[in-house]
Structures are given as C-alpha cells and as structure tokens.
Amino acid sequence: METLVAPLNGHNTNLTDEGSRLKLQDTLRTAAESTETPHDTMLRLFNAPLQVAVVKAGIDLGLFNILTQSKTPVAVEQIAQDKGADPLFIGRLLRYLASIRLVEETSKDHFAANKSTIAMSDSRVQGAMNYTFNISGPAYQAFPKFCQDHNYQNRTGGKFPWHAGAQTDLDFFPWAKQNPEGLQWFQQLMSVPREGDWLDVVPMADVTEQVLAADPERTVFVDVGGSVGHQCARLTTKLPQLKGHVVLQDLKETIDNVPAIDGVQAMAHDFFTPEPVKGARCYYLCTVLHDWDDEKAIEILKNLIPALGPDSQILIDDMALPNTGVHWWSACLDLHMYTMLGAMERNEDQWHALLDKAGLKALSIETYSPTMRHSIITAVPK
Ligand SMILES: C[S@@+](CC[C@H](N)C(=O)[O-])C[C@H]1O[C@@H](n2cnc3c(N)ncnc32)[C@H](O)[C@@H]1O
C-alpha cells in the first residue's frame, strides 16, 4: 500500500520490477484521465507537441545541465546573465518546464533540478530528444497525409513519411551516413539503457565456458548491427572472460566513430552481404530486424546462415508483442518504425512466419521484460 500511495505524495516508489512499475504508472495515468473533462483531454493533447519543442530549447540553452550541476537553486537572473538572454524569457521557459514537472520551482524566479531534470541532462537522452525533434518530428507531421495518400494501406518498400518529413529521396540509414549530426543523435538514442536485461534469459557465462573449453580461440559473440558497441561493452564488463571473443559489426560510418572497447574487435560490415565471421557461437541482432520489412529482414537472416557452425545460434533481441493489450510504448515504437522505415514490431506468430521464410526455426522465444515484451528469439536452421 505504501508503494501505491508514495507517488501520490510525490515520493519515489523504488519499484524495481518493470511489470509492477509500468502497471502502476498506467493505473495512475488512467485514474488521472478518468477525471478529465473533454476540455481537459483537449488541453493534454494540445500541450503534447509543445513539450518536445521547449525541451529542445532547454537542451540547446543548457538549462537542464545548469540546474543539475548546481547544488543550490539557480536564479533566473543568473542564467539570463550567463547566457546573454532576457530574464523575462528565461523565466517563462522555466515556468513552463516546472509546470510539466521537468524542473522544480523553489521560490519566485528560482529553480532547481528534480529527478527528471537529471535525466534530461544525460547526453544520451539529449541526443534522443534531438533525434525526435529534428528527425522523427518532421516525419510525424507528414504521417497523416501519407496515410491518406496511400489509402491507409500497410505499405512496405518505397517511400515513407520519413522521406516527406526530411525532404529526401534517401532512406534513413543512407541519409544518416551523410549527416553525421543526425547519426550521432541516433547513436545516442540507441545508447540509452533499455528495459530489462537479455542476460537474464541467455546463460552467457555457461555458454562462454563451454565454448572456450572446447576451442579457446573461437569467437563467441558477434553483435550484428551493434551500433557503437554499448551491448558489447556491457557484456565484456559483466563477463570479462569474453574479452577477445567478441566482434562488433556495423556500417563503416558507425564503426569509424567507435571508441576502442577492451577485448572487442570492431569490424565494418554491411549485413546485406554474407557474414564474414564464420562459426561463431552467437550472432546477436538487437533491435535490428524491427528496422526492416519482411523481405529485407529475410535477406539479413539469410546472409547469416552460411556462416553458422553446427552449434551456432542466431539471437534476435526484439519485441515479441502479445496479441492484445500492447503497451503504449511498444505500440508507439511500432508506428515509429513504420513512419521512419516502413518496418514494424512483430508478434510471436509473425516472428515464426518470418523465420520460416528465411529457412530458420525458433528454438525458443524468451521474454525478459514482461510489459514491453523485449525478448530473445533463438533461431537455428530448419
Ligand atoms: C536500431 S539500431 C540498433 C543498434 C544496436 N543493435 C542496439 O541495440 O542499440 C540498428 C543498427 O543497424 C545498423 N545498420 C543499418 N543498416 C546496416 C547495414 N546495412 N549493415 C550493418 N548495419 C546496419 C545501424 O547503423 C544501427 O546501428
């Protein structure tokens, strides 16, 4: 009961398990929304687009970092002076951010950091906000007309709202190759720690021990499309015995910017070409296949098959959605994938069908975040 009423009093609940925490959030949101008049509902949605815009301005100005770094409340006058800005305007920005609980108003014209301010001062979160404001935001603006123009068909291939929003003919990843700032925001977004830990359902310590006992030189883990290597770094930190047996692969533009990770070999590789590392124990694809429609996802998987040894496994780390009651974030990510890439989040039936078409079968689908449904789908040749 204490846990339930704590957030009503503005206290941290310390709920650690994802299922209970998200259930509590949704219950409280539903309760708050049940009190809304039609006018309140309209106001809530009217406010939504402005939030990201003001947060973006706050990031550009360094507001979240200034408040987070200060041990005492900061005067509006001080920030305005340091930034050469108008105190009246800085006060209006901070007043708005306090009203949506992203900063704390401590007294007249004085503000301090709260938990959300600290979150917004993280460079990875700032990259994610820059991504959503500059990159997915314009694509969302193009979404309704795109759907209307295409008669609300579930399109794969061709152009998506992304192209109209960014006014480009390039698909997102080729565009990112030519736009280093956009690529960096995307990489920062990818680096924000996600819900759950896939190592809870894959016994990597045991796997590593068995593999290296039989062949001390063997590659144990290939992170295919692994971005800047945050998963590899986490893995080798948790299991140092894996050092020297992990390969990180991504596009050259990304690999060129990867800081050296102890015990991890970084390799430029396009996953639409045959996998060059042969006979590794695990080929791991984390939130890679959800970027692609079935045709392209099958191509990626088929490029792995010739590299597989007798006991190799493909570990797909993606959402495996339930048939009903999808969490709002999973449903959001699904439409985000459609908007940006013409892709989708898949349910279990869709995963089985996809693997079958690629010449693979699922040995297991193990969910490690019960609400978001992040899961490890272990696949081997049929
Ligand atoms: C959604 S991100 C996932 C990154 C990482 N696995 C993670 O979980 O954070 C998809 C990754 O696929 C990479 N990618 C896109 N096209 C690729 C290609 N043709 N070959 C290799 N990697 C590619 C992107 O650069 C990006 O890092």
Short mmCIF file of C-alpha atoms and ligand atoms in Angstrom, two decimals:
data_model
loop_
_atom_site.label_atom_id
_atom_site.label_comp_id
_atom_site.label_asym_id
_atom_site.label_seq_id
_atom_site.Cartn_x
_atom_site.Cartn_y
_atom_site.Cartn_z
CA MET A 1 0.00 0.00 0.00
CA GLU A 2 2.85 2.36 0.89
CA THR A 3 4.27 1.69 -2.56
CA LEU A 4 0.94 2.58 -4.15
CA VAL A 5 0.43 5.87 -2.34
CA ALA A 6 4.08 7.01 -2.49
CA PRO A 7 3.80 8.53 -5.98
CA LEU A 8 0.58 10.31 -4.96
CA ASN A 9 2.69 12.10 -2.35
CA GLY A 10 5.44 12.85 -4.85
CA HIS A 11 7.83 10.22 -3.46
CA ASN A 12 9.95 7.74 -5.38
CA THR A 13 8.40 4.26 -5.14
CA ASN A 14 11.66 2.31 -5.57
CA LEU A 15 9.72 -0.24 -7.57
CA THR A 16 12.36 -2.17 -9.42
CA ASP A 17 10.48 -4.76 -11.41
CA GLU A 18 9.34 -3.48 -14.80
CA GLY A 19 5.91 -5.14 -14.76
CA SER A 20 4.74 -3.61 -11.45
CA ARG A 21 6.30 -0.22 -12.13
CA LEU A 22 4.69 0.23 -15.56
CA LYS A 23 1.39 -1.17 -14.32
CA LEU A 24 1.40 1.38 -11.50
CA GLN A 25 2.19 4.22 -13.94
CA ASP A 26 -0.60 3.19 -16.29
CA THR A 27 -3.08 2.78 -13.45
CA LEU A 28 -2.30 6.26 -12.14
CA ARG A 29 -2.50 7.77 -15.64
CA THR A 30 -5.82 6.05 -16.28
CA ALA A 31 -7.09 7.33 -12.94
CA ALA A 32 -5.98 10.89 -13.77
CA GLU A 33 -7.52 10.73 -17.25
CA SER A 34 -10.79 9.40 -15.81
CA THR A 35 -11.18 12.79 -14.07
CA GLU A 36 -10.78 14.73 -17.33
CA THR A 37 -13.48 16.84 -18.90
CA PRO A 38 -13.46 16.97 -22.74
CA HIS A 39 -11.70 20.32 -22.38
CA ASP A 40 -9.01 18.73 -20.18
CA THR A 41 -8.45 15.97 -22.76
CA MET A 42 -8.08 18.56 -25.49
CA LEU A 43 -5.60 20.55 -23.38
CA ARG A 44 -3.50 17.45 -22.63
CA LEU A 45 -3.07 16.69 -26.33
CA PHE A 46 -2.69 20.38 -27.28
CA ASN A 47 0.25 20.56 -24.88
CA ALA A 48 1.98 17.40 -26.19
CA PRO A 49 3.84 18.82 -29.24
CA LEU A 50 4.98 21.93 -27.33
CA GLN A 51 6.67 19.84 -24.64
CA VAL A 52 9.29 18.44 -27.01
CA ALA A 53 9.88 21.87 -28.58
CA VAL A 54 10.52 23.58 -25.23
CA VAL A 55 12.66 20.68 -24.02
CA LYS A 56 14.74 21.07 -27.20
CA ALA A 57 15.16 24.80 -26.47
CA GLY A 58 16.09 23.94 -22.87
CA ILE A 59 18.74 21.48 -24.08
CA ASP A 60 20.14 24.00 -26.58
CA LEU A 61 20.41 26.57 -23.80
CA GLY A 62 21.93 24.07 -21.33
CA LEU A 63 19.14 24.62 -18.77
CA PHE A 64 18.97 21.00 -17.58
CA ASN A 65 22.75 20.81 -17.14
CA ILE A 66 22.92 24.15 -15.29
CA LEU A 67 20.26 23.09 -12.78
CA THR A 68 21.68 19.57 -12.40
CA GLN A 69 25.21 20.84 -11.77
CA SER A 70 24.14 23.38 -9.15
CA LYS A 71 23.88 22.29 -5.51
CA THR A 72 21.51 25.18 -4.72
CA PRO A 73 18.52 26.65 -6.59
CA VAL A 74 19.57 28.86 -9.51
CA ALA A 75 18.22 32.38 -10.05
CA VAL A 76 16.65 33.14 -13.43
CA GLU A 77 18.62 36.42 -13.42
CA GLN A 78 21.89 34.45 -13.14
CA ILE A 79 21.09 32.14 -16.07
CA ALA A 80 19.97 35.08 -18.19
CA GLN A 81 23.18 36.97 -17.41
CA ASP A 82 25.43 33.95 -18.21
CA LYS A 83 23.61 33.28 -21.47
CA GLY A 84 23.14 36.90 -22.55
CA ALA A 85 19.40 36.22 -22.56
CA ASP A 86 16.33 38.12 -21.41
CA PRO A 87 15.45 37.18 -17.80
CA LEU A 88 11.75 37.58 -18.59
CA PHE A 89 12.01 34.96 -21.34
CA ILE A 90 14.21 32.53 -19.35
CA GLY A 91 11.67 32.77 -16.54
CA ARG A 92 8.84 31.90 -18.95
CA LEU A 93 10.73 28.85 -20.26
CA LEU A 94 11.49 27.60 -16.74
CA ARG A 95 7.95 28.28 -15.56
CA TYR A 96 6.64 26.07 -18.35
CA LEU A 97 9.21 23.31 -17.63
CA ALA A 98 8.26 23.44 -13.94
CA SER A 99 4.57 23.17 -14.85
CA ILE A 100 5.25 19.89 -16.66
CA ARG A 101 7.46 18.73 -13.77
CA LEU A 102 10.75 18.68 -15.69
CA VAL A 103 12.34 21.17 -13.27
CA GLU A 104 11.46 22.28 -9.72
CA GLU A 105 10.33 25.82 -8.91
CA THR A 106 11.75 26.50 -5.41
CA SER A 107 10.74 30.15 -4.95
CA LYS A 108 9.96 33.19 -7.06
CA ASP A 109 12.37 33.19 -10.05
CA HIS A 110 14.45 30.33 -8.62
CA PHE A 111 14.59 26.82 -9.99
CA ALA A 112 16.36 23.56 -9.10
CA ALA A 113 16.85 20.10 -10.59
CA ASN A 114 14.49 17.25 -9.87
CA LYS A 115 14.75 13.59 -10.99
CA SER A 116 13.52 14.44 -14.50
CA THR A 117 15.96 17.37 -14.84
CA ILE A 118 18.82 14.99 -14.05
CA ALA A 119 17.51 12.53 -16.66
CA MET A 120 17.36 15.35 -19.23
CA SER A 121 20.96 16.34 -18.51
CA ASP A 122 22.23 12.93 -19.72
CA SER A 123 23.90 13.44 -23.13
CA ARG A 124 22.31 10.21 -24.43
CA VAL A 125 18.84 11.43 -23.51
CA GLN A 126 19.63 14.83 -25.05
CA GLY A 127 20.67 13.05 -28.27
CA ALA A 128 17.38 11.14 -28.20
CA MET A 129 15.42 14.39 -27.79
CA ASN A 130 17.36 15.97 -30.66
CA TYR A 131 16.56 12.88 -32.74
CA THR A 132 12.84 13.07 -32.03
CA PHE A 133 12.62 16.85 -32.54
CA ASN A 134 14.75 17.09 -35.69
CA ILE A 135 14.32 13.71 -37.33
CA SER A 136 11.16 11.85 -36.35
CA GLY A 137 9.19 15.05 -35.58
CA PRO A 138 9.01 16.23 -39.22
CA ALA A 139 8.17 12.65 -40.29
CA TYR A 140 5.25 12.57 -37.80
CA GLN A 141 3.99 15.83 -39.34
CA ALA A 142 3.95 14.08 -42.73
CA PHE A 143 2.25 10.94 -41.32
CA PRO A 144 -1.49 11.79 -41.72
CA LYS A 145 -1.18 12.94 -45.35
CA PHE A 146 0.99 9.93 -46.20
CA CYS A 147 -1.62 7.55 -44.78
CA GLN A 148 -4.40 9.35 -46.64
CA ASP A 149 -2.45 9.43 -49.94
CA HIS A 150 -1.88 5.67 -49.65
CA ASN A 151 -5.42 4.82 -48.67
CA TYR A 152 -4.36 3.56 -45.24
CA GLN A 153 -2.58 0.53 -46.69
CA ASN A 154 0.16 -1.21 -44.67
CA ARG A 155 2.93 -0.31 -47.10
CA THR A 156 6.33 -1.97 -47.28
CA GLY A 157 9.07 -0.78 -49.63
CA GLY A 158 9.07 2.57 -51.45
CA LYS A 159 8.73 5.88 -49.66
CA PHE A 160 7.55 6.58 -46.10
CA PRO A 161 6.59 9.68 -44.07
CA TRP A 162 10.31 9.96 -43.24
CA HIS A 163 11.10 10.93 -46.85
CA ALA A 164 8.46 13.68 -46.91
CA GLY A 165 9.45 14.95 -43.46
CA ALA A 166 13.17 15.14 -44.28
CA GLN A 167 12.54 16.13 -47.93
CA THR A 168 14.93 13.49 -49.16
CA ASP A 169 14.84 10.52 -51.51
CA LEU A 170 17.33 8.66 -49.31
CA ASP A 171 16.19 6.01 -46.82
CA PHE A 172 17.07 6.81 -43.21
CA PHE A 173 20.34 4.86 -42.84
CA PRO A 174 21.91 6.08 -46.12
CA TRP A 175 20.80 9.61 -45.13
CA ALA A 176 22.43 9.20 -41.71
CA LYS A 177 25.69 8.20 -43.42
CA GLN A 178 25.77 11.68 -44.97
CA ASN A 179 24.54 13.53 -41.88
CA PRO A 180 26.98 12.98 -39.01
CA GLU A 181 24.97 15.04 -36.51
CA GLY A 182 21.79 13.03 -37.22
CA LEU A 183 23.78 9.78 -37.00
CA GLN A 184 25.20 10.85 -33.64
CA TRP A 185 21.73 11.66 -32.25
CA PHE A 186 20.53 8.25 -33.44
CA GLN A 187 23.51 6.52 -31.81
CA GLN A 188 22.88 8.40 -28.57
CA LEU A 189 19.23 7.32 -28.68
CA MET A 190 20.40 3.71 -29.15
CA SER A 191 22.75 4.06 -26.15
CA VAL A 192 20.02 4.97 -23.64
CA PRO A 193 19.75 1.88 -21.40
CA ARG A 194 16.59 -0.10 -22.18
CA GLU A 195 14.13 -2.00 -20.02
CA GLY A 196 15.21 -5.42 -18.81
CA ASP A 197 18.37 -7.42 -19.32
CA TRP A 198 18.57 -10.09 -22.01
CA LEU A 199 21.32 -11.79 -19.99
CA ASP A 200 18.54 -12.87 -17.59
CA VAL A 201 17.32 -15.32 -20.23
CA VAL A 202 20.56 -16.28 -22.01
CA PRO A 203 23.14 -18.05 -19.78
CA MET A 204 26.11 -16.36 -21.47
CA ALA A 205 28.54 -17.30 -18.66
CA ASP A 206 27.81 -21.02 -19.16
CA VAL A 207 27.81 -20.69 -22.95
CA THR A 208 31.20 -18.95 -22.86
CA GLU A 209 32.71 -21.53 -20.52
CA GLN A 210 31.57 -24.45 -22.70
CA VAL A 211 32.66 -22.84 -25.99
CA LEU A 212 36.11 -21.79 -24.78
CA ALA A 213 36.73 -25.15 -23.08
CA ALA A 214 36.30 -26.82 -26.47
CA ASP A 215 38.08 -24.13 -28.54
CA PRO A 216 39.93 -21.31 -26.72
CA GLU A 217 40.32 -19.33 -29.97
CA ARG A 218 36.67 -19.30 -31.02
CA THR A 219 34.53 -16.18 -31.47
CA VAL A 220 31.66 -16.49 -29.01
CA PHE A 221 29.59 -13.42 -29.79
CA VAL A 222 29.06 -11.31 -32.92
CA ASP A 223 26.95 -8.18 -32.37
CA VAL A 224 25.47 -7.67 -35.84
CA GLY A 225 24.36 -4.05 -36.39
CA GLY A 226 25.67 -3.34 -32.88
CA SER A 227 25.93 0.46 -33.28
CA VAL A 228 28.72 1.95 -31.14
CA GLY A 229 29.09 -1.22 -29.08
CA HIS A 230 27.16 -0.47 -25.89
CA GLN A 231 25.93 -4.08 -25.70
CA CYS A 232 29.45 -5.46 -26.32
CA ALA A 233 30.89 -3.17 -23.64
CA ARG A 234 28.20 -4.21 -21.16
CA LEU A 235 28.77 -7.87 -21.98
CA THR A 236 32.54 -7.81 -21.62
CA THR A 237 32.28 -5.79 -18.39
CA LYS A 238 29.89 -8.35 -16.93
CA LEU A 239 31.79 -11.35 -18.32
CA PRO A 240 35.48 -10.36 -18.71
CA GLN A 241 36.26 -13.95 -19.86
CA LEU A 242 34.57 -12.96 -23.14
CA LYS A 243 37.29 -10.42 -23.97
CA GLY A 244 39.00 -11.35 -27.22
CA HIS A 245 35.97 -13.41 -28.30
CA VAL A 246 33.54 -10.63 -29.21
CA VAL A 247 33.09 -8.93 -32.58
CA LEU A 248 31.14 -5.70 -33.09
CA GLN A 249 29.78 -5.09 -36.60
CA ASP A 250 28.03 -2.09 -38.09
CA LEU A 251 28.24 0.20 -41.12
CA LYS A 252 31.65 1.76 -41.76
CA GLU A 253 30.43 5.27 -40.83
CA THR A 254 29.44 3.99 -37.39
CA ILE A 255 32.46 1.74 -36.82
CA ASP A 256 34.78 4.65 -37.72
CA ASN A 257 33.39 6.52 -34.69
CA VAL A 258 33.51 3.66 -32.19
CA PRO A 259 35.90 4.30 -29.28
CA ALA A 260 38.11 1.26 -28.63
CA ILE A 261 36.40 -1.28 -26.37
CA ASP A 262 38.75 -3.57 -24.46
CA GLY A 263 38.50 -7.13 -25.82
CA VAL A 264 36.08 -6.25 -28.63
CA GLN A 265 37.04 -6.33 -32.31
CA ALA A 266 35.17 -3.62 -34.24
CA MET A 267 34.52 -4.53 -37.88
CA ALA A 268 32.76 -2.62 -40.68
CA HIS A 269 30.23 -5.00 -42.23
CA ASP A 270 27.07 -4.47 -44.28
CA PHE A 271 24.56 -7.10 -43.16
CA PHE A 272 23.09 -7.24 -46.68
CA THR A 273 26.29 -9.07 -47.65
CA PRO A 274 27.43 -12.53 -46.44
CA GLU A 275 28.53 -12.68 -42.79
CA PRO A 276 32.38 -12.78 -42.74
CA VAL A 277 32.86 -14.22 -39.21
CA LYS A 278 32.37 -17.96 -39.63
CA GLY A 279 31.28 -20.44 -36.96
CA ALA A 280 30.79 -18.07 -34.03
CA ARG A 281 28.58 -19.45 -31.25
CA CYS A 282 26.12 -16.49 -31.15
CA TYR A 283 25.08 -13.99 -33.80
CA TYR A 284 23.17 -11.32 -31.90
CA LEU A 285 20.80 -8.86 -33.58
CA CYS A 286 19.41 -6.31 -31.13
CA THR A 287 16.59 -4.12 -32.46
CA VAL A 288 17.92 -4.67 -35.96
CA LEU A 289 15.15 -6.68 -37.64
CA HIS A 290 12.41 -4.33 -36.43
CA ASP A 291 14.02 -1.72 -38.71
CA TRP A 292 13.19 -3.73 -41.82
CA ASP A 293 10.16 -5.10 -43.65
CA ASP A 294 9.89 -8.88 -44.02
CA GLU A 295 11.67 -9.02 -47.37
CA LYS A 296 14.75 -7.17 -46.08
CA ALA A 297 14.72 -8.93 -42.69
CA ILE A 298 14.77 -12.29 -44.50
CA GLU A 299 17.73 -11.08 -46.58
CA ILE A 300 19.65 -10.15 -43.40
CA LEU A 301 18.93 -13.54 -41.83
CA LYS A 302 19.83 -15.47 -45.00
CA ASN A 303 23.20 -13.72 -45.08
CA LEU A 304 23.98 -15.21 -41.67
CA ILE A 305 23.06 -18.81 -42.46
CA PRO A 306 26.20 -19.81 -44.47
CA ALA A 307 28.40 -18.60 -41.57
CA LEU A 308 26.68 -20.81 -38.97
CA GLY A 309 28.57 -23.76 -37.48
CA PRO A 310 26.81 -26.89 -36.14
CA ASP A 311 26.06 -25.31 -32.73
CA SER A 312 25.79 -21.65 -33.80
CA GLN A 313 22.64 -19.77 -32.86
CA ILE A 314 21.09 -16.53 -34.03
CA LEU A 315 19.87 -14.49 -31.05
CA ILE A 316 17.24 -11.97 -32.11
CA ASP A 317 16.67 -9.33 -29.42
CA ASP A 318 13.44 -7.56 -30.34
CA MET A 319 9.90 -7.13 -29.06
CA ALA A 320 7.64 -10.16 -29.44
CA LEU A 321 4.28 -8.49 -29.00
CA PRO A 322 1.25 -10.12 -27.40
CA ASN A 323 -1.95 -10.47 -29.43
CA THR A 324 -3.84 -8.00 -27.22
CA GLY A 325 -3.04 -5.35 -24.62
CA VAL A 326 0.15 -3.99 -26.23
CA HIS A 327 1.84 -1.39 -24.01
CA TRP A 328 1.69 2.18 -25.35
CA TRP A 329 5.47 2.38 -25.80
CA SER A 330 5.58 -0.84 -27.86
CA ALA A 331 2.65 0.41 -29.98
CA CYS A 332 4.42 3.77 -30.35
CA LEU A 333 7.65 2.11 -31.45
CA ASP A 334 5.72 0.03 -33.97
CA LEU A 335 4.29 3.13 -35.67
CA HIS A 336 7.65 4.89 -35.33
CA MET A 337 9.22 2.03 -37.32
CA TYR A 338 6.50 2.40 -39.95
CA THR A 339 6.92 6.18 -40.17
CA MET A 340 10.69 6.10 -40.48
CA LEU A 341 11.46 2.83 -42.22
CA GLY A 342 8.25 1.14 -43.41
CA ALA A 343 9.02 -1.52 -40.80
CA MET A 344 7.23 -2.95 -37.76
CA GLU A 345 7.31 -4.57 -34.34
CA ARG A 346 6.24 -8.23 -34.71
CA ASN A 347 4.10 -10.55 -32.64
CA GLU A 348 5.09 -14.17 -31.98
CA ASP A 349 3.15 -15.54 -34.98
CA GLN A 350 4.84 -13.00 -37.25
CA TRP A 351 8.28 -13.98 -35.90
CA HIS A 352 7.63 -17.67 -36.59
CA ALA A 353 6.42 -16.86 -40.14
CA LEU A 354 9.44 -14.63 -40.81
CA LEU A 355 11.94 -17.22 -39.61
CA ASP A 356 10.24 -19.94 -41.62
CA LYS A 357 10.59 -17.89 -44.82
CA ALA A 358 14.31 -17.38 -44.06
CA GLY A 359 14.89 -21.14 -43.66
CA LEU A 360 15.11 -20.91 -39.87
CA LYS A 361 13.08 -22.04 -36.88
CA ALA A 362 12.71 -20.63 -33.38
CA LEU A 363 14.12 -22.85 -30.64
CA SER A 364 12.60 -20.53 -28.05
CA ILE A 365 11.12 -17.08 -27.51
CA GLU A 366 12.02 -15.85 -24.04
CA THR A 367 10.64 -12.54 -22.84
CA TYR A 368 12.80 -10.60 -20.42
CA SER A 369 10.63 -7.52 -19.97
CA PRO A 370 7.06 -8.65 -19.30
CA THR A 371 5.34 -5.39 -20.30
CA MET A 372 7.42 -4.07 -23.21
CA ARG A 373 7.96 -7.66 -24.33
CA HIS A 374 11.63 -7.36 -25.20
CA SER A 375 12.50 -10.96 -25.99
CA ILE A 376 15.29 -13.22 -27.16
CA ILE A 377 14.24 -15.33 -30.12
CA THR A 378 16.80 -18.11 -30.52
CA ALA A 379 16.86 -19.27 -34.14
CA VAL A 380 18.69 -22.08 -35.93
CA PRO A 381 18.42 -23.53 -39.45
CA LYS A 382 15.33 -25.73 -40.03
C1 LIG B 1 18.11 0.25 -34.32
S1 LIG B 1 19.84 0.24 -34.43
C2 LIG B 1 20.26 -0.98 -33.24
C3 LIG B 1 21.65 -0.82 -32.75
C4 LIG B 1 22.08 -1.80 -31.65
N1 LIG B 1 21.97 -3.18 -32.06
C5 LIG B 1 21.30 -1.55 -30.39
O1 LIG B 1 20.54 -2.40 -29.97
O2 LIG B 1 21.41 -0.47 -29.81
C6 LIG B 1 20.18 -0.54 -35.95
C7 LIG B 1 21.65 -0.58 -36.32
O3 LIG B 1 21.77 -1.19 -37.62
C8 LIG B 1 22.81 -0.53 -38.29
N2 LIG B 1 22.68 -0.77 -39.74
C9 LIG B 1 21.78 -0.24 -40.60
N3 LIG B 1 21.97 -0.70 -41.83
C10 LIG B 1 23.02 -1.58 -41.75
C11 LIG B 1 23.67 -2.41 -42.70
N4 LIG B 1 23.29 -2.43 -43.98
N5 LIG B 1 24.69 -3.17 -42.28
C12 LIG B 1 25.09 -3.15 -40.96
N6 LIG B 1 24.50 -2.38 -40.02
C13 LIG B 1 23.47 -1.60 -40.41
C14 LIG B 1 22.65 0.91 -37.90
O4 LIG B 1 23.83 1.66 -38.13
C15 LIG B 1 22.29 0.78 -36.43
O5 LIG B 1 23.43 0.83 -35.61
#
